[in-house]
Coordinates of C-alpha atoms in Angstrom, one line a residue:
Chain U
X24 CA -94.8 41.3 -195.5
X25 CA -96.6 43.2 -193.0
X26 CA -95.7 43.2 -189.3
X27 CA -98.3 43.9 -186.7
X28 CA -97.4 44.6 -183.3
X29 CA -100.5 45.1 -180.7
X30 CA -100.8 46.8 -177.1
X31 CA -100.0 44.7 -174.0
X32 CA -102.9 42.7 -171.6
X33 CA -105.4 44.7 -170.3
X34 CA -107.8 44.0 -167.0
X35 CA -110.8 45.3 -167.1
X36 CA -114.3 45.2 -164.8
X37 CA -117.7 44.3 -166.4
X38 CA -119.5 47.0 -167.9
X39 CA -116.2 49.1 -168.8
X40 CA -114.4 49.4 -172.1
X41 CA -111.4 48.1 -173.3
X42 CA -108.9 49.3 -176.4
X43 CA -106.6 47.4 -178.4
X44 CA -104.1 49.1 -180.7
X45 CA -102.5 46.8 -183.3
X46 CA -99.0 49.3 -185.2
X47 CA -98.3 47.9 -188.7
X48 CA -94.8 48.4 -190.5
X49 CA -93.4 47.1 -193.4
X50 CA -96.3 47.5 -195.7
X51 CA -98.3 50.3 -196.9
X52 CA -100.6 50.7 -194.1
X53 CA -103.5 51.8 -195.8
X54 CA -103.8 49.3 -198.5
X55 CA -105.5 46.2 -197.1
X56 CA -108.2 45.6 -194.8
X57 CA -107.7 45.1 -190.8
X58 CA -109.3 42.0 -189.3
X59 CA -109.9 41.8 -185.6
X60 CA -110.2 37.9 -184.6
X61 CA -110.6 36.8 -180.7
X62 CA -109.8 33.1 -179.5
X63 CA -110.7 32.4 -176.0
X64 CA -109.4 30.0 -173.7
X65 CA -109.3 26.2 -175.4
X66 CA -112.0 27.8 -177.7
X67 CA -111.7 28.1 -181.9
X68 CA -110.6 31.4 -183.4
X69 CA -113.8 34.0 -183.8
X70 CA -114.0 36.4 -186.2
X71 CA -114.5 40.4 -185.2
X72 CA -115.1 42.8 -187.4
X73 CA -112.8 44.6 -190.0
X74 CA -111.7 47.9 -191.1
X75 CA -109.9 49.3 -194.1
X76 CA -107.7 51.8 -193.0
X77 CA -108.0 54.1 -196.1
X78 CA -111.2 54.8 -195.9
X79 CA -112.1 54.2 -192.6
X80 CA -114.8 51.8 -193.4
X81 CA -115.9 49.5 -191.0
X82 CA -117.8 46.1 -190.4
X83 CA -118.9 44.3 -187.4
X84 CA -119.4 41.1 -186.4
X85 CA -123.4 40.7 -185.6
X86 CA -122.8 39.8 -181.9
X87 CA -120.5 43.0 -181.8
X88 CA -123.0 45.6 -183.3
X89 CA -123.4 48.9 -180.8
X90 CA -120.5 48.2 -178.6
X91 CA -117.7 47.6 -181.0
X92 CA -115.9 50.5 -182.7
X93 CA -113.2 50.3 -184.9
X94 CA -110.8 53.3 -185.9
X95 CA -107.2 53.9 -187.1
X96 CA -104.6 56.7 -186.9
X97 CA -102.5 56.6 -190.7
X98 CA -100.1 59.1 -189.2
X99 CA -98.9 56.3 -187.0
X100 CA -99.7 53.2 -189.2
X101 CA -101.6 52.2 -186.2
X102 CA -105.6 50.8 -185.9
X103 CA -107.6 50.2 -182.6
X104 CA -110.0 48.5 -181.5
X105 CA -113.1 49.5 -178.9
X106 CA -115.0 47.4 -176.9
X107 CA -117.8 48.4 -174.8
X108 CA -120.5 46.9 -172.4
X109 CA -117.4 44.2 -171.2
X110 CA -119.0 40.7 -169.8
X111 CA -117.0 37.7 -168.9
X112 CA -117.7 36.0 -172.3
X113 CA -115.4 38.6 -173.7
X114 CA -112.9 37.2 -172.1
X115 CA -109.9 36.0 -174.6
X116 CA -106.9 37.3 -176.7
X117 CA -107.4 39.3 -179.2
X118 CA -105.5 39.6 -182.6
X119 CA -105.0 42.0 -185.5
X120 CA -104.9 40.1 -189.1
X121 CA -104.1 41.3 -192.7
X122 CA -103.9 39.6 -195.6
X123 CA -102.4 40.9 -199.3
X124 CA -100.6 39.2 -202.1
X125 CA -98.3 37.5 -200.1
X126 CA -100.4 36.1 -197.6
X127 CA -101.6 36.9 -193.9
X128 CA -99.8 38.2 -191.0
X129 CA -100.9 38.6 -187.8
X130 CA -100.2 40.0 -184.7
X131 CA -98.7 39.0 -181.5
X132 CA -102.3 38.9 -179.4
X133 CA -103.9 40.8 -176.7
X134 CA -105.1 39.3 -173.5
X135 CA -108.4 41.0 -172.6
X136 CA -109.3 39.9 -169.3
X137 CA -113.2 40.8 -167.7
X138 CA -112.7 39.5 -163.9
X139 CA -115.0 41.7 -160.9
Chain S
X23 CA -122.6 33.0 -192.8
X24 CA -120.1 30.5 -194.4
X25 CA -119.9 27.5 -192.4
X26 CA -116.0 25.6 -192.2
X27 CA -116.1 21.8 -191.1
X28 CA -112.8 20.4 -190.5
X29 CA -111.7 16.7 -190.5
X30 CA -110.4 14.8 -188.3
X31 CA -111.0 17.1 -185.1
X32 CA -107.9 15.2 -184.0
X33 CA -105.4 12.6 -185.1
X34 CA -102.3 10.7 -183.7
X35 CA -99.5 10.5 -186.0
X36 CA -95.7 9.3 -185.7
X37 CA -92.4 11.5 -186.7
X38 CA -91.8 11.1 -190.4
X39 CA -96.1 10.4 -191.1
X40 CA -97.4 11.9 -194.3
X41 CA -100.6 14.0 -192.5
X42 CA -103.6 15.3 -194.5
X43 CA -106.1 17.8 -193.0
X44 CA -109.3 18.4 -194.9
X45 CA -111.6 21.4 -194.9
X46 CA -115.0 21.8 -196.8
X47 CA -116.8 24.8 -197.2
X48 CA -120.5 24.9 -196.8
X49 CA -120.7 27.1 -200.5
X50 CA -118.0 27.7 -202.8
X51 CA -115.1 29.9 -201.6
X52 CA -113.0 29.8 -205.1
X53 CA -109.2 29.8 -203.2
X54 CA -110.2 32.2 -200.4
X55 CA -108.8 29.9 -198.2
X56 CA -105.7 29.8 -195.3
X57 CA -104.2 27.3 -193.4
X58 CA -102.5 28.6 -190.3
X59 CA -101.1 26.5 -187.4
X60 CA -101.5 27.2 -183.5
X61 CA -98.6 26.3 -180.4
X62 CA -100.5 26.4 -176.7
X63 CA -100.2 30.4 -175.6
X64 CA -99.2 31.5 -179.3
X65 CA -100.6 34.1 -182.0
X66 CA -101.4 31.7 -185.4
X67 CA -98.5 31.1 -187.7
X68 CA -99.9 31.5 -191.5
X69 CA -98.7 28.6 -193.3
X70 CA -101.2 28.6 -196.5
X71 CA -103.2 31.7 -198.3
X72 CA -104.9 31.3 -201.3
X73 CA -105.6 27.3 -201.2
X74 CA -102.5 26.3 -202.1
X75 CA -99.8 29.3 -201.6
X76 CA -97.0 28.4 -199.4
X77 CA -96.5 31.6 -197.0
X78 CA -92.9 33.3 -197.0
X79 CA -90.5 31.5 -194.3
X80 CA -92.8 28.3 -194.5
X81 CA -91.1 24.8 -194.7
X82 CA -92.3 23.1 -198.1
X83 CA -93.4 20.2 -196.6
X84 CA -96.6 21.9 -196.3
X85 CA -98.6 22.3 -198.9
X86 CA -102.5 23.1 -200.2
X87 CA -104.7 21.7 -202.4
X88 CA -108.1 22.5 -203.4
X89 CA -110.9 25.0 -204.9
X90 CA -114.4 25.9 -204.4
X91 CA -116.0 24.0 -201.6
X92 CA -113.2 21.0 -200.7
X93 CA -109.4 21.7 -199.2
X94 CA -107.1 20.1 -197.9
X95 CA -103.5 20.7 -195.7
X96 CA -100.8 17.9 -196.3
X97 CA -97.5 17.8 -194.2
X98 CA -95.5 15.7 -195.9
X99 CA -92.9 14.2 -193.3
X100 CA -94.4 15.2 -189.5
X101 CA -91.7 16.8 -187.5
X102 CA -91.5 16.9 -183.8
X103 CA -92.0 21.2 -184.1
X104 CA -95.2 19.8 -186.0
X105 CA -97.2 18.8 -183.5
X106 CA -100.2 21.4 -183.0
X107 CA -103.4 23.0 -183.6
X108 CA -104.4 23.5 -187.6
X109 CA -107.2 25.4 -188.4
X110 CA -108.4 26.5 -192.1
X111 CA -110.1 30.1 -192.5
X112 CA -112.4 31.1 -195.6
X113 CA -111.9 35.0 -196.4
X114 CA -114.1 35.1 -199.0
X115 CA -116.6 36.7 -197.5
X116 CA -117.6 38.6 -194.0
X117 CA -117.8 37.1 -191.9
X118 CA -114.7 35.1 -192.2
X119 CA -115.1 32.0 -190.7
X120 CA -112.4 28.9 -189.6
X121 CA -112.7 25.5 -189.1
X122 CA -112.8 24.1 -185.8
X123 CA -109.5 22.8 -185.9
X124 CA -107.3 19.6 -186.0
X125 CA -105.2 19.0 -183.1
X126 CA -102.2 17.2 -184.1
X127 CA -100.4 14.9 -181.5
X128 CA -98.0 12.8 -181.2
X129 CA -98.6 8.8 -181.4

């Protein structure tokens, strides 16, 4: 199964930009879609958007659209994960998710946190 | 958007309890459906995929039932390593959506 390991906690101002890199081994990287979920603080999980990594195709979460950009690098098995326009609300960790045949992995999280 | 309503939101429960989680979908999902569990501070731990797939690594004392719109999560003999956050999550289509979760504590 599929391990993903993602980039470490990351402080960022309102209004700046923030990216998250999620490195998968173990699997074929470019086989299954990439799902971004965020969980904030005592809150339920949310999902993000998602990416398949072959193609490069993307989709977004409504809330997301025009400051969310997904991309991936197949050289390095790696995806990311851009988010613009930062507010407070954005506030949370951050995972990576895959599922295939033998079920869902995901990674270890990313504390984003938006703090003036 | 799919909607996920999870029952109870919480629930007390002694060591050795049979526990059962439910999860209905607001249209049928087939058996896009996981069960993972969540520790305060850590990532989700997949337990369930496909309704009623146990995950590699995962104890058998967990186990899935369910298709279409009604689920559920059973743990057959609580454990004290038991005791957490459940939440079920419908990939059948995008947006994926989870329950709001079960917290799972100790009586």
């Amino acid at each position: 199964q599929v391990q993903l390991v993602q980039s470490g906690a990351e402080v960022k101002k309102p209004g700046a930009s923030v990216t998250v890199s999620c490195k998968a081994s173990g699997s074929t990287f470019t086989s299954h879609h990439i799902n971004w979920v965020r969980q904030a603080t005592g809150q339920g999980p949310e999902w993000v958007g998602w990416m398949h990594p072959n193609s490069g195709d993307t989709g977004y979460g409504q809330k997301f659209q025009g400051r969310l950009t997904m991309t991936r690098n197949t050289s390095i098995s790696t995806a990311y994960m851009a988010l613009s326009s930062l507010t407070s609300e954005d506030t949370a960790v951050y995972y990576c998710t895959r599922g295939d045949s033998s079920g869902w992995s995901w990674g270890q999280g990313t504390l984003v946190t938006v703090s003036s | 958007d799919i909607q996920m309503t999870q029952s109870p939101s919480s629930l007390s429960a002694s060591v050795g309890d049979r526990v059962t989680i439910t999860c209905r979908a607001s249209q049928g999902i087939n058996n896009y459906l996981a069960w993972f569990q969540q520790k305060p501070g850590k990532a989700p731990k997949a337990l369930i995929y496909g309704a009623s797939s146990l995950q590699g690594g995962v104890p058998a004392k967990f186990s899935g039932s369910g298709s279409g719109t009604d689920f559920t999560l059973t743990i057959s003999s609580l454990q004290p390593e038991d005791f957490a956050t459940y939440y079920c999550q419908q990939y059948k289509s995008y947006p994926q959506t989870f329950g709001q979760g079960t917290k799972v504590e100790i009586k």
